[in-house]
PDB file of C-alpha atoms in Angstrom:
ATOM      1  CA  UNK F  18     126.421 102.950  75.523  1.00 76.00           C
ATOM      2  CA  UNK F  19     123.628 100.667  76.614  1.00 82.00           C
ATOM      3  CA  UNK F  20     123.831  98.778  79.859  1.00 83.00           C
ATOM      4  CA  UNK F  21     123.439  95.009  80.147  1.00 87.00           C
ATOM      5  CA  UNK F  22     120.112  94.392  81.879  1.00 88.00           C
ATOM      6  CA  UNK F  23     119.324  91.193  83.758  1.00 87.00           C
ATOM      7  CA  UNK F  24     115.797  90.885  85.152  1.00 86.00           C
ATOM      8  CA  UNK F  25     116.395  87.431  86.641  1.00 88.00           C
ATOM      9  CA  UNK F  26     119.560  87.791  88.696  1.00 85.00           C
ATOM     10  CA  UNK F  27     118.345  85.154  91.172  1.00 85.00           C
ATOM     11  CA  UNK F  28     116.876  82.839  88.567  1.00 86.00           C
ATOM     12  CA  UNK F  29     113.248  81.808  88.995  1.00 88.00           C
ATOM     13  CA  UNK F  30     113.184  82.630  92.704  1.00 90.00           C
ATOM     14  CA  UNK F  31     112.088  86.241  92.307  1.00 90.00           C
ATOM     15  CA  UNK F  32     109.423  85.734  89.599  1.00 92.00           C
ATOM     16  CA  UNK F  33     107.860  82.797  91.448  1.00 93.00           C
ATOM     17  CA  UNK F  34     107.890  84.662  94.771  1.00 92.00           C
ATOM     18  CA  UNK F  35     106.469  87.752  93.061  1.00 92.00           C
ATOM     19  CA  UNK F  36     103.659  85.708  91.514  1.00 94.00           C
ATOM     20  CA  UNK F  37     102.809  84.119  94.861  1.00 93.00           C
ATOM     21  CA  UNK F  38     102.547  87.514  96.550  1.00 92.00           C
ATOM     22  CA  UNK F  39     100.412  88.857  93.703  1.00 91.00           C
ATOM     23  CA  UNK F  40      98.059  85.888  94.099  1.00 91.00           C
ATOM     24  CA  UNK F  41      97.871  86.307  97.885  1.00 92.00           C
ATOM     25  CA  UNK F  42      97.040  90.013  97.619  1.00 90.00           C
ATOM     26  CA  UNK F  43      94.516  89.367  94.849  1.00 87.00           C
ATOM     27  CA  UNK F  44      92.836  86.518  96.740  1.00 88.00           C
ATOM     28  CA  UNK F  45      92.446  88.586  99.898  1.00 89.00           C
ATOM     29  CA  UNK F  46      91.228  91.627  98.001  1.00 85.00           C
ATOM     30  CA  UNK F  47      88.687  89.710  95.924  1.00 82.00           C
ATOM     31  CA  UNK F  48      87.453  87.705  98.914  1.00 83.00           C
ATOM     32  CA  UNK F  49      86.772  90.897 100.854  1.00 83.00           C
ATOM     33  CA  UNK F  50      84.832  92.374  97.938  1.00 78.00           C
ATOM     34  CA  UNK F  51      82.813  89.141  97.576  1.00 76.00           C
ATOM     35  CA  UNK F  52      82.117  89.249 101.317  1.00 77.00           C
ATOM     36  CA  UNK F  53      80.833  92.801 100.993  1.00 76.00           C
ATOM     37  CA  UNK F  54      78.672  92.342  97.902  1.00 68.00           C
ATOM     38  CA  UNK F  55      77.097  88.932  98.480  1.00 63.00           C
ATOM     39  CA  UNK F  56      76.874  88.445 102.248  1.00 59.00           C
ATOM     40  CA  UNK F  57      75.224  90.252 105.116  1.00 58.00           C
ATOM     41  CA  UNK F  58      75.547  91.263 107.894  1.00 51.00           C
ATOM     42  CA  UNK F  59      78.986  92.789 107.956  1.00 57.00           C
ATOM     43  CA  UNK F  60      80.948  95.982 108.299  1.00 73.00           C
ATOM     44  CA  UNK F  61      80.839  97.036 104.650  1.00 75.00           C
ATOM     45  CA  UNK F  62      83.347  99.873 104.878  1.00 82.00           C
ATOM     46  CA  UNK F  63      85.796  97.781 106.864  1.00 84.00           C
ATOM     47  CA  UNK F  64      85.726  94.845 104.436  1.00 84.00           C
ATOM     48  CA  UNK F  65      86.235  97.132 101.442  1.00 84.00           C
ATOM     49  CA  UNK F  66      89.134  98.926 103.143  1.00 86.00           C
ATOM     50  CA  UNK F  67      90.750  95.612 104.087  1.00 89.00           C
ATOM     51  CA  UNK F  68      90.324  94.269 100.553  1.00 86.00           C
ATOM     52  CA  UNK F  69      91.718  97.377  98.872  1.00 86.00           C
ATOM     53  CA  UNK F  70      94.716  97.533 101.229  1.00 89.00           C
ATOM     54  CA  UNK F  71      95.437  93.831 100.708  1.00 90.00           C
ATOM     55  CA  UNK F  72      95.252  94.176  96.941  1.00 87.00           C
ATOM     56  CA  UNK F  73      97.489  97.264  96.947  1.00 88.00           C
ATOM     57  CA  UNK F  74     100.066  95.711  99.278  1.00 90.00           C
ATOM     58  CA  UNK F  75     100.085  92.487  97.282  1.00 91.00           C
ATOM     59  CA  UNK F  76     100.744  94.271  93.988  1.00 89.00           C
ATOM     60  CA  UNK F  77     103.412  96.525  95.503  1.00 90.00           C
ATOM     61  CA  UNK F  78     105.121  93.568  97.184  1.00 91.00           C
ATOM     62  CA  UNK F  79     105.057  91.646  93.898  1.00 92.00           C
ATOM     63  CA  UNK F  80     106.695  94.567  92.093  1.00 90.00           C
ATOM     64  CA  UNK F  81     109.597  95.048  94.466  1.00 88.00           C
ATOM     65  CA  UNK F  82     110.241  91.348  94.992  1.00 91.00           C
ATOM     66  CA  UNK F  83     110.623  91.144  91.225  1.00 90.00           C
ATOM     67  CA  UNK F  84     112.833  94.253  91.277  1.00 88.00           C
ATOM     68  CA  UNK F  85     115.310  92.592  93.652  1.00 87.00           C
ATOM     69  CA  UNK F  86     116.206  90.395  90.683  1.00 87.00           C
ATOM     70  CA  UNK F  87     116.770  93.404  88.408  1.00 88.00           C
ATOM     71  CA  UNK F  88     120.388  94.416  87.831  1.00 87.00           C
ATOM     72  CA  UNK F  89     122.566  96.279  85.356  1.00 88.00           C
ATOM     73  CA  UNK F  90     126.024  94.766  84.902  1.00 85.00           C
ATOM     74  CA  UNK F  91     127.884  98.068  84.471  1.00 84.00           C
ATOM     75  CA  UNK F  92     126.377 100.030  87.406  1.00 85.00           C
ATOM     76  CA  UNK F  93     124.853  99.468  90.835  1.00 86.00           C
ATOM     77  CA  UNK F  94     121.112 100.030  91.203  1.00 85.00           C
ATOM     78  CA  UNK F  95     119.846 101.987  94.194  1.00 86.00           C
ATOM     79  CA  UNK F  96     116.423 103.331  95.190  1.00 86.00           C
ATOM     80  CA  UNK F  97     115.130 106.655  96.421  1.00 85.00           C
ATOM     81  CA  UNK F  98     113.332 105.960  99.725  1.00 84.00           C
ATOM     82  CA  UNK F  99     110.589 108.664  99.572  1.00 88.00           C
ATOM     83  CA  UNK F 100     109.587 107.702  96.031  1.00 88.00           C
ATOM     84  CA  UNK F 101     109.546 104.019  96.957  1.00 87.00           C
ATOM     85  CA  UNK F 102     107.213 104.689  99.897  1.00 87.00           C
ATOM     86  CA  UNK F 103     105.098 106.965  97.695  1.00 90.00           C
ATOM     87  CA  UNK F 104     104.619 104.122  95.202  1.00 89.00           C
ATOM     88  CA  UNK F 105     103.142 101.986  98.010  1.00 87.00           C
ATOM     89  CA  UNK F 106     100.771 104.801  99.010  1.00 90.00           C
ATOM     90  CA  UNK F 107      99.673 105.274  95.392  1.00 88.00           C
ATOM     91  CA  UNK F 108      99.026 101.544  95.028  1.00 86.00           C
ATOM     92  CA  UNK F 109      96.768 101.451  98.096  1.00 87.00           C
ATOM     93  CA  UNK F 110      94.918 104.748  97.503  1.00 88.00           C
ATOM     94  CA  UNK F 111      94.221 104.353  93.791  1.00 86.00           C
ATOM     95  CA  UNK F 112      93.298 100.677  94.047  1.00 83.00           C
ATOM     96  CA  UNK F 113      91.004 101.551  96.957  1.00 85.00           C
ATOM     97  CA  UNK F 114      89.117 104.026  94.781  1.00 86.00           C
ATOM     98  CA  UNK F 115      88.362 101.381  92.168  1.00 84.00           C
ATOM     99  CA  UNK F 116      87.425  98.736  94.726  1.00 81.00           C
ATOM    100  CA  UNK F 117      85.073 101.078  96.590  1.00 83.00           C
ATOM    101  CA  UNK F 118      83.294 102.053  93.368  1.00 85.00           C
ATOM    102  CA  UNK F 119      82.556  98.451  92.446  1.00 80.00           C
ATOM    103  CA  UNK F 120      81.874  97.436  96.052  1.00 74.00           C
ATOM    104  CA  UNK F 121      79.135 100.052  96.389  1.00 76.00           C
ATOM    105  CA  UNK F 122      77.724 100.057  92.840  1.00 75.00           C
ATOM    106  CA  UNK F 123      77.894  96.358  92.030  1.00 70.00           C
ATOM    107  CA  UNK F 124      78.519  94.681  88.689  1.00 69.00           C
ATOM    108  CA  UNK F 125      77.085  97.419  86.492  1.00 80.00           C
ATOM    109  CA  UNK F 126      78.869  98.193  83.246  1.00 84.00           C
ATOM    110  CA  UNK F 127      79.614 101.768  84.289  1.00 86.00           C
ATOM    111  CA  UNK F 128      80.975 100.742  87.714  1.00 86.00           C
ATOM    112  CA  UNK F 129      83.204  98.037  86.244  1.00 86.00           C
ATOM    113  CA  UNK F 130      84.497 100.362  83.525  1.00 88.00           C
ATOM    114  CA  UNK F 131      85.319 103.203  85.909  1.00 89.00           C
ATOM    115  CA  UNK F 132      86.540 101.006  88.760  1.00 87.00           C
ATOM    116  CA  UNK F 133      88.623  98.773  86.486  1.00 87.00           C
ATOM    117  CA  UNK F 134      90.169 101.763  84.744  1.00 89.00           C
ATOM    118  CA  UNK F 135      91.105 103.445  88.021  1.00 89.00           C
ATOM    119  CA  UNK F 136      92.512 100.234  89.492  1.00 86.00           C
ATOM    120  CA  UNK F 137      94.446  99.358  86.326  1.00 87.00           C
ATOM    121  CA  UNK F 138      95.909 102.838  86.027  1.00 88.00           C
ATOM    122  CA  UNK F 139      96.818 102.685  89.712  1.00 85.00           C
ATOM    123  CA  UNK F 140      98.739  99.453  89.160  1.00 87.00           C
ATOM    124  CA  UNK F 141     100.552 100.926  86.153  1.00 89.00           C
ATOM    125  CA  UNK F 142     101.297 104.168  88.020  1.00 89.00           C
ATOM    126  CA  UNK F 143     102.708 102.255  90.958  1.00 88.00           C
ATOM    127  CA  UNK F 144     104.936 100.230  88.618  1.00 89.00           C
ATOM    128  CA  UNK F 145     106.424 103.157  86.745  1.00 91.00           C
ATOM    129  CA  UNK F 146     106.728 105.291  89.876  1.00 90.00           C
ATOM    130  CA  UNK F 147     108.741 102.465  91.407  1.00 87.00           C
ATOM    131  CA  UNK F 148     110.881 102.391  88.282  1.00 89.00           C
ATOM    132  CA  UNK F 149     111.364 106.153  88.543  1.00 89.00           C
ATOM    133  CA  UNK F 150     112.648 105.629  92.105  1.00 87.00           C
ATOM    134  CA  UNK F 151     115.622 103.675  90.720  1.00 87.00           C
ATOM    135  CA  UNK F 152     118.936 105.514  90.596  1.00 85.00           C
ATOM    136  CA  UNK F 153     121.881 104.300  88.579  1.00 85.00           C
ATOM    137  CA  UNK F 154     124.775 105.537  86.491  1.00 86.00           C
ATOM    138  CA  UNK F 155     122.633 106.126  83.422  1.00 86.00           C
ATOM    139  CA  UNK F 156     119.187 106.979  82.180  1.00 88.00           C
ATOM    140  CA  UNK F 157     116.162 104.786  81.601  1.00 89.00           C
ATOM    141  CA  UNK F 158     114.274 104.850  78.324  1.00 90.00           C
ATOM    142  CA  UNK F 159     111.095 102.993  77.440  1.00 92.00           C
ATOM    143  CA  UNK F 160     109.676 101.471  74.296  1.00 92.00           C
ATOM    144  CA  UNK F 161     106.328 103.178  73.756  1.00 92.00           C
ATOM    145  CA  UNK F 162     104.587 100.149  72.269  1.00 94.00           C
ATOM    146  CA  UNK F 163     105.617  97.829  75.098  1.00 93.00           C
ATOM    147  CA  UNK F 164     104.629 100.383  77.738  1.00 93.00           C
ATOM    148  CA  UNK F 165     101.210 100.760  76.121  1.00 93.00           C
ATOM    149  CA  UNK F 166     100.818  96.979  76.071  1.00 93.00           C
ATOM    150  CA  UNK F 167     101.670  96.761  79.780  1.00 92.00           C
ATOM    151  CA  UNK F 168      99.061  99.411  80.631  1.00 92.00           C
ATOM    152  CA  UNK F 169      96.431  97.575  78.575  1.00 92.00           C
ATOM    153  CA  UNK F 170      97.240  94.350  80.437  1.00 91.00           C
ATOM    154  CA  UNK F 171      96.830  96.192  83.753  1.00 88.00           C
ATOM    155  CA  UNK F 172      93.461  97.647  82.706  1.00 90.00           C
ATOM    156  CA  UNK F 173      92.092  94.321  81.464  1.00 89.00           C
ATOM    157  CA  UNK F 174      93.376  92.423  84.502  1.00 85.00           C
ATOM    158  CA  UNK F 175      91.914  94.913  86.969  1.00 84.00           C
ATOM    159  CA  UNK F 176      88.516  95.029  85.233  1.00 86.00           C
ATOM    160  CA  UNK F 177      88.307  91.240  84.982  1.00 83.00           C
ATOM    161  CA  UNK F 178      89.269  90.826  88.626  1.00 78.00           C
ATOM    162  CA  UNK F 179      86.636  93.298  89.815  1.00 80.00           C
ATOM    163  CA  UNK F 180      84.031  91.608  87.628  1.00 82.00           C
ATOM    164  CA  UNK F 181      84.936  88.257  89.173  1.00 77.00           C
ATOM    165  CA  UNK F 182      84.724  89.740  92.660  1.00 71.00           C
ATOM    166  CA  UNK F 183      81.105  90.870  92.236  1.00 73.00           C
ATOM    167  CA  UNK F 184      79.914  88.100  89.897  1.00 75.00           C
ATOM    168  CA  UNK F 185      81.599  84.899  91.086  1.00 68.00           C
ATOM    169  CA  UNK F 186      80.609  83.429  94.440  1.00 67.00           C
ATOM    170  CA  UNK F 187      82.356  80.688  96.369  1.00 70.00           C
ATOM    171  CA  UNK F 188      85.812  80.425  97.837  1.00 71.00           C
ATOM    172  CA  UNK F 189      87.193  78.084  95.159  1.00 77.00           C
ATOM    173  CA  UNK F 190      86.051  80.288  92.283  1.00 76.00           C
ATOM    174  CA  UNK F 191      87.426  83.391  93.975  1.00 76.00           C
ATOM    175  CA  UNK F 192      90.736  81.579  94.449  1.00 80.00           C
ATOM    176  CA  UNK F 193      90.797  80.683  90.762  1.00 81.00           C
ATOM    177  CA  UNK F 194      90.125  84.304  89.808  1.00 81.00           C
ATOM    178  CA  UNK F 195      92.977  85.448  92.057  1.00 85.00           C
ATOM    179  CA  UNK F 196      95.387  83.028  90.335  1.00 86.00           C
ATOM    180  CA  UNK F 197      94.459  84.512  86.968  1.00 83.00           C
ATOM    181  CA  UNK F 198      94.788  88.059  88.282  1.00 84.00           C
ATOM    182  CA  UNK F 199      98.168  87.254  89.868  1.00 88.00           C
ATOM    183  CA  UNK F 200      99.375  85.965  86.529  1.00 87.00           C
ATOM    184  CA  UNK F 201      98.092  89.070  84.731  1.00 86.00           C
ATOM    185  CA  UNK F 202      99.640  91.501  87.223  1.00 88.00           C
ATOM    186  CA  UNK F 203     102.991  89.693  87.178  1.00 92.00           C
ATOM    187  CA  UNK F 204     102.845  89.560  83.372  1.00 89.00           C
ATOM    188  CA  UNK F 205     102.145  93.293  83.302  1.00 90.00           C
ATOM    189  CA  UNK F 206     105.235  93.891  85.455  1.00 91.00           C
ATOM    190  CA  UNK F 207     107.614  91.884  83.289  1.00 93.00           C
ATOM    191  CA  UNK F 208     106.077  93.347  80.141  1.00 93.00           C
ATOM    192  CA  UNK F 209     106.866  96.803  81.514  1.00 90.00           C
ATOM    193  CA  UNK F 210     110.394  95.698  82.407  1.00 91.00           C
ATOM    194  CA  UNK F 211     110.896  94.443  78.844  1.00 90.00           C
ATOM    195  CA  UNK F 212     110.281  98.016  77.665  1.00 90.00           C
ATOM    196  CA  UNK F 213     113.296  99.360  79.620  1.00 91.00           C
ATOM    197  CA  UNK F 214     116.665 100.287  78.158  1.00 90.00           C
ATOM    198  CA  UNK F 215     119.550 101.745  80.180  1.00 90.00           C
ATOM    199  CA  UNK F 216     121.806 104.328  78.544  1.00 90.00           C
ATOM    200  CA  UNK F 217     124.971 104.611  80.630  1.00 88.00           C
ATOM    201  CA  UNK F 218     126.679 107.912  81.365  1.00 81.00           C
ATOM    202  CA  UNK F 219     130.260 108.233  80.189  1.00 74.00           C
ATOM    203  CA  UNK F 220     132.913 109.520  82.556  1.00 57.00           C
ATOM    204  CA  UNK F 221     130.752 109.326  85.706  1.00 51.00           C
ATOM    205  CA  UNK F 222     131.943 107.107  88.503  1.00 52.00           C
ATOM    206  CA  UNK F 223     129.507 104.532  89.826  1.00 48.00           C
ATOM    207  CA  UNK F 224     130.301 105.734  93.342  1.00 48.00           C
ATOM    208  CA  UNK F 225     128.395 108.941  92.575  1.00 51.00           C
ATOM    209  CA  UNK F 226     125.105 106.996  92.527  1.00 54.00           C
ATOM    210  CA  UNK F 227     123.133 107.892  95.658  1.00 54.00           C
ATOM    211  CA  UNK F 228     120.403 106.057  97.504  1.00 50.00           C
ATOM    212  CA  UNK F 229     120.238 102.632  99.116  1.00 52.00           C
ATOM    213  CA  UNK F 230     121.121  99.422  97.351  1.00 58.00           C
ATOM    214  CA  UNK F 231     118.190  97.304  96.207  1.00 57.00           C
ATOM    215  CA  UNK F 232     118.366  94.349  98.578  1.00 64.00           C
ATOM    216  CA  UNK F 233     119.393  96.402 101.622  1.00 67.00           C
ATOM    217  CA  UNK F 234     116.411  98.742 101.134  1.00 67.00           C
ATOM    218  CA  UNK F 235     113.696  96.567  99.641  1.00 71.00           C
ATOM    219  CA  UNK F 236     113.932  93.522 101.864  1.00 73.00           C
ATOM    220  CA  UNK F 237     113.337  95.451 105.141  1.00 76.00           C
ATOM    221  CA  UNK F 238     110.601  97.523 103.484  1.00 78.00           C
ATOM    222  CA  UNK F 239     108.838  94.384 102.311  1.00 82.00           C
ATOM    223  CA  UNK F 240     108.418  93.121 105.876  1.00 86.00           C
ATOM    224  CA  UNK F 241     105.658  95.625 106.700  1.00 85.00           C
ATOM    225  CA  UNK F 242     103.336  94.778 103.768  1.00 88.00           C
ATOM    226  CA  UNK F 243     104.003  91.051 104.186  1.00 88.00           C
ATOM    227  CA  UNK F 244     103.064  91.168 107.875  1.00 91.00           C
ATOM    228  CA  UNK F 245      99.922  93.107 106.973  1.00 91.00           C
ATOM    229  CA  UNK F 246      98.965  90.460 104.397  1.00 91.00           C
ATOM    230  CA  UNK F 247      99.447  87.720 106.995  1.00 91.00           C
ATOM    231  CA  UNK F 248      97.141  89.522 109.440  1.00 92.00           C
ATOM    232  CA  UNK F 249      94.578  90.160 106.685  1.00 90.00           C
ATOM    233  CA  UNK F 250      94.693  86.466 105.767  1.00 90.00           C
ATOM    234  CA  UNK F 251      93.990  85.547 109.390  1.00 90.00           C
ATOM    235  CA  UNK F 252      90.952  87.866 109.461  1.00 88.00           C
ATOM    236  CA  UNK F 253      89.577  86.449 106.206  1.00 85.00           C
ATOM    237  CA  UNK F 254      90.200  82.808 107.167  1.00 85.00           C
ATOM    238  CA  UNK F 255      88.393  83.220 110.510  1.00 84.00           C
ATOM    239  CA  UNK F 256      85.398  84.919 108.895  1.00 78.00           C
ATOM    240  CA  UNK F 257      82.252  82.941 109.936  1.00 74.00           C
ATOM    241  CA  UNK F 258      80.882  83.065 106.379  1.00 69.00           C
ATOM    242  CA  UNK F 259      83.994  81.305 105.078  1.00 61.00           C
ATOM    243  CA  UNK F 260      84.189  78.764 107.920  1.00 59.00           C
ATOM    244  CA  UNK F 261      80.513  77.823 108.341  1.00 58.00           C
ATOM    245  CA  UNK F 262      79.337  78.285 104.787  1.00 54.00           C
ATOM    246  CA  UNK F 263      78.565  81.130 102.454  1.00 50.00           C
ATOM    247  CA  UNK F 264      75.569  83.049 103.686  1.00 46.00           C
ATOM    248  CA  UNK F 265      74.151  80.312 105.971  1.00 46.00           C
ATOM    249  CA  UNK F 266      75.806  80.926 109.304  1.00 41.00           C
ATOM    250  CA  UNK F 267      73.314  83.575 110.487  1.00 42.00           C
ATOM    251  CA  UNK F 268      70.071  81.905 109.343  1.00 44.00           C
ATOM    252  CA  UNK F 269      69.143  80.287 112.712  1.00 42.00           C
ATOM    253  CA  UNK F 270      69.249  83.667 114.454  1.00 39.00           C
ATOM    254  CA  UNK F 271      67.020  85.220 111.796  1.00 42.00           C
ATOM    255  CA  UNK F 272      64.544  82.323 112.074  1.00 42.00           C
ATOM    256  CA  UNK F 273      64.267  82.688 115.808  1.00 37.00           C
ATOM    257  CA  UNK F 274      63.580  86.392 115.506  1.00 40.00           C
ATOM    258  CA  UNK F 275      60.732  85.714 113.078  1.00 42.00           C
ATOM    259  CA  UNK F 276      59.097  83.207 115.437  1.00 40.00           C
ATOM    260  CA  UNK F 277      59.213  85.656 118.292  1.00 41.00           C
ATOM    261  CA  UNK F 278      57.718  88.371 116.124  1.00 43.00           C
ATOM    262  CA  UNK F 279      54.807  86.150 115.108  1.00 44.00           C
ATOM    263  CA  UNK F 280      54.061  85.087 118.656  1.00 45.00           C
ATOM    264  CA  UNK F 281      53.729  88.599 120.077  1.00 48.00           C
ATOM    265  CA  UNK F 282      50.436  89.479 121.744  1.00 46.00           C
ATOM    266  CA  UNK F 283      48.424  92.477 120.652  1.00 48.00           C
ATOM    267  CA  UNK F 284      46.121  94.386 123.004  1.00 50.00           C
ATOM    268  CA  UNK F 285      42.390  94.114 122.163  1.00 47.00           C
ATOM    269  CA  UNK F 286      39.762  96.172 123.954  1.00 50.00           C
ATOM    270  CA  UNK F 287      36.095  95.025 124.241  1.00 49.00           C
ATOM    271  CA  UNK F 288      33.456  97.069 125.998  1.00 50.00           C
ATOM    272  CA  UNK F 289      32.666  95.641 129.390  1.00 51.00           C
ATOM    273  CA  UNK F 290      35.619  93.277 129.471  1.00 48.00           C
ATOM    274  CA  UNK F 291      38.776  94.045 131.345  1.00 50.00           C
ATOM    275  CA  UNK F 292      41.748  94.768 129.109  1.00 47.00           C
ATOM    276  CA  UNK F 293      43.723  91.640 128.358  1.00 48.00           C
ATOM    277  CA  UNK F 294      46.277  90.708 125.723  1.00 49.00           C
ATOM    278  CA  UNK F 295      44.939  88.566 122.921  1.00 48.00           C
ATOM    279  CA  UNK F 296      47.040  86.589 120.476  1.00 49.00           C
ATOM    280  CA  UNK F 297      47.165  87.431 116.803  1.00 49.00           C
ATOM    281  CA  UNK F 298      44.758  85.498 114.585  1.00 46.00           C
ATOM    282  CA  UNK F 299      47.461  83.560 112.823  1.00 47.00           C
ATOM    283  CA  UNK F 300      49.437  82.528 115.920  1.00 48.00           C
ATOM    284  CA  UNK F 301      48.919  79.164 117.586  1.00 52.00           C
ATOM    285  CA  UNK F 302      47.166  79.217 121.016  1.00 52.00           C
ATOM    286  CA  UNK F 303      49.438  78.612 123.944  1.00 52.00           C
ATOM    287  CA  UNK F 304      48.828  76.110 126.718  1.00 53.00           C
ATOM    288  CA  UNK F 305      46.268  77.390 129.221  1.00 52.00           C
ATOM    289  CA  UNK F 306      45.328  80.302 126.989  1.00 50.00           C
ATOM    290  CA  UNK F 307      41.723  79.135 126.323  1.00 51.00           C
ATOM    291  CA  UNK F 308      39.279  77.952 128.975  1.00 50.00           C
ATOM    292  CA  UNK F 309      36.921  74.999 128.496  1.00 52.00           C
ATOM    293  CA  UNK F 310      34.091  76.793 130.375  1.00 55.00           C
ATOM    294  CA  UNK F 311      31.359  78.424 128.248  1.00 56.00           C
ATOM    295  CA  UNK F 312      31.520  82.189 127.786  1.00 54.00           C
ATOM    296  CA  UNK F 313      29.800  84.407 130.378  1.00 56.00           C
ATOM    297  CA  UNK F 314      27.621  87.427 129.558  1.00 52.00           C
ATOM    298  CA  UNK F 315      28.422  90.489 131.697  1.00 54.00           C
ATOM    299  CA  UNK F 316      25.568  91.046 134.122  1.00 53.00           C
ATOM    300  CA  UNK F 317      25.660  94.832 133.938  1.00 50.00           C
ATOM    301  CA  UNK F 318      25.281  94.821 130.178  1.00 48.00           C
ATOM    302  CA  UNK F 319      22.177  92.535 130.203  1.00 48.00           C
ATOM    303  CA  UNK F 320      20.282  93.660 133.272  1.00 48.00           C
ATOM    304  CA  UNK F 321      17.416  94.888 131.077  1.00 48.00           C
ATOM    305  CA  UNK F 322      16.548  91.277 130.185  1.00 47.00           C
ATOM    306  CA  UNK F 323      14.796  91.039 133.492  1.00 48.00           C
ATOM    307  CA  UNK F 324      17.521  89.767 135.708  1.00 48.00           C
ATOM    308  CA  UNK F 325      16.724  86.115 135.103  1.00 50.00           C
ATOM    309  CA  UNK F 326      19.645  84.463 133.561  1.00 49.00           C
ATOM    310  CA  UNK F 327      21.725  87.610 133.728  1.00 48.00           C
ATOM    311  CA  UNK F 328      25.234  86.535 134.260  1.00 49.00           C
ATOM    312  CA  UNK F 329      24.351  82.848 133.746  1.00 51.00           C
ATOM    313  CA  UNK F 330      25.962  80.755 131.097  1.00 51.00           C
ATOM    314  CA  UNK F 331      24.573  81.472 127.664  1.00 47.00           C
ATOM    315  CA  UNK F 332      23.296  77.915 127.116  1.00 49.00           C
ATOM    316  CA  UNK F 333      21.376  77.796 130.399  1.00 47.00           C
ATOM    317  CA  UNK F 334      19.682  81.155 129.761  1.00 46.00           C
ATOM    318  CA  UNK F 335      18.654  80.111 126.252  1.00 45.00           C
ATOM    319  CA  UNK F 336      16.942  76.963 127.544  1.00 47.00           C
ATOM    320  CA  UNK F 337      15.079  79.021 130.159  1.00 46.00           C
ATOM    321  CA  UNK F 338      13.737  81.311 127.479  1.00 43.00           C
TER     322      UNK F 338
END
């Protein structure tokens, strides 16, 4: 006997909320990757870690918000806590691997292929591991074609999102890419859910189902990732590059450092003249640096001229000769 599945027990509330969380996680993740690839200075490792964690938490939060609307009429649905937590860890770790590959290698074909594949498979693994954590009075079966389609959607969405992160600059364009990725990830989830059938067990009481009920377990567990996404959003929104302009906020400091470097004095030694710093040839003379008096010949170096005019100004000695 097949169970009656309802993936929208709360109407459009759960799919809309799931899509919003997928977009938030995608926007934060992509923005952090853009910040790492296109802008300096910055803590590269920290931005990549923040982006990967935001993307993983956003996808995981999307999945389980959508799962709160999943129900089977003939049996309660509960969740195994360790497997549910493990699905969050898998989402963050596997997505991080793909993000770090693209963040360090850039938009090369090999990096996008490997990084997108790892990230897409991580999203699919998180989804089906979360499904495996469900416990009910029956068994789940999947349509192979629909499952394959959901994995393909995850791979394409992840690769396209990583390409956008390293190829598209600007906050508005990154936001647009995150909306597309949120739609793809949410579509992948509901495509995977469409592949599910529930075969109920005969003669087994529903009270024998163990674990915690969906809403009582998932809602408290969602608080942690949601709080993390709020903090990550605060960090990204107060980033100087985003507030003051992409790549222009640190230019005045760099300009000042160049001027100082060009104005440095270099020591020049001339025989018979006391050591003194002389400016570089291409630097402008400073006030008081040059004297209006004519140059003097050192007396000890020209004593063999007969003493007359030794040490006198060059013009006066020339007229005397």
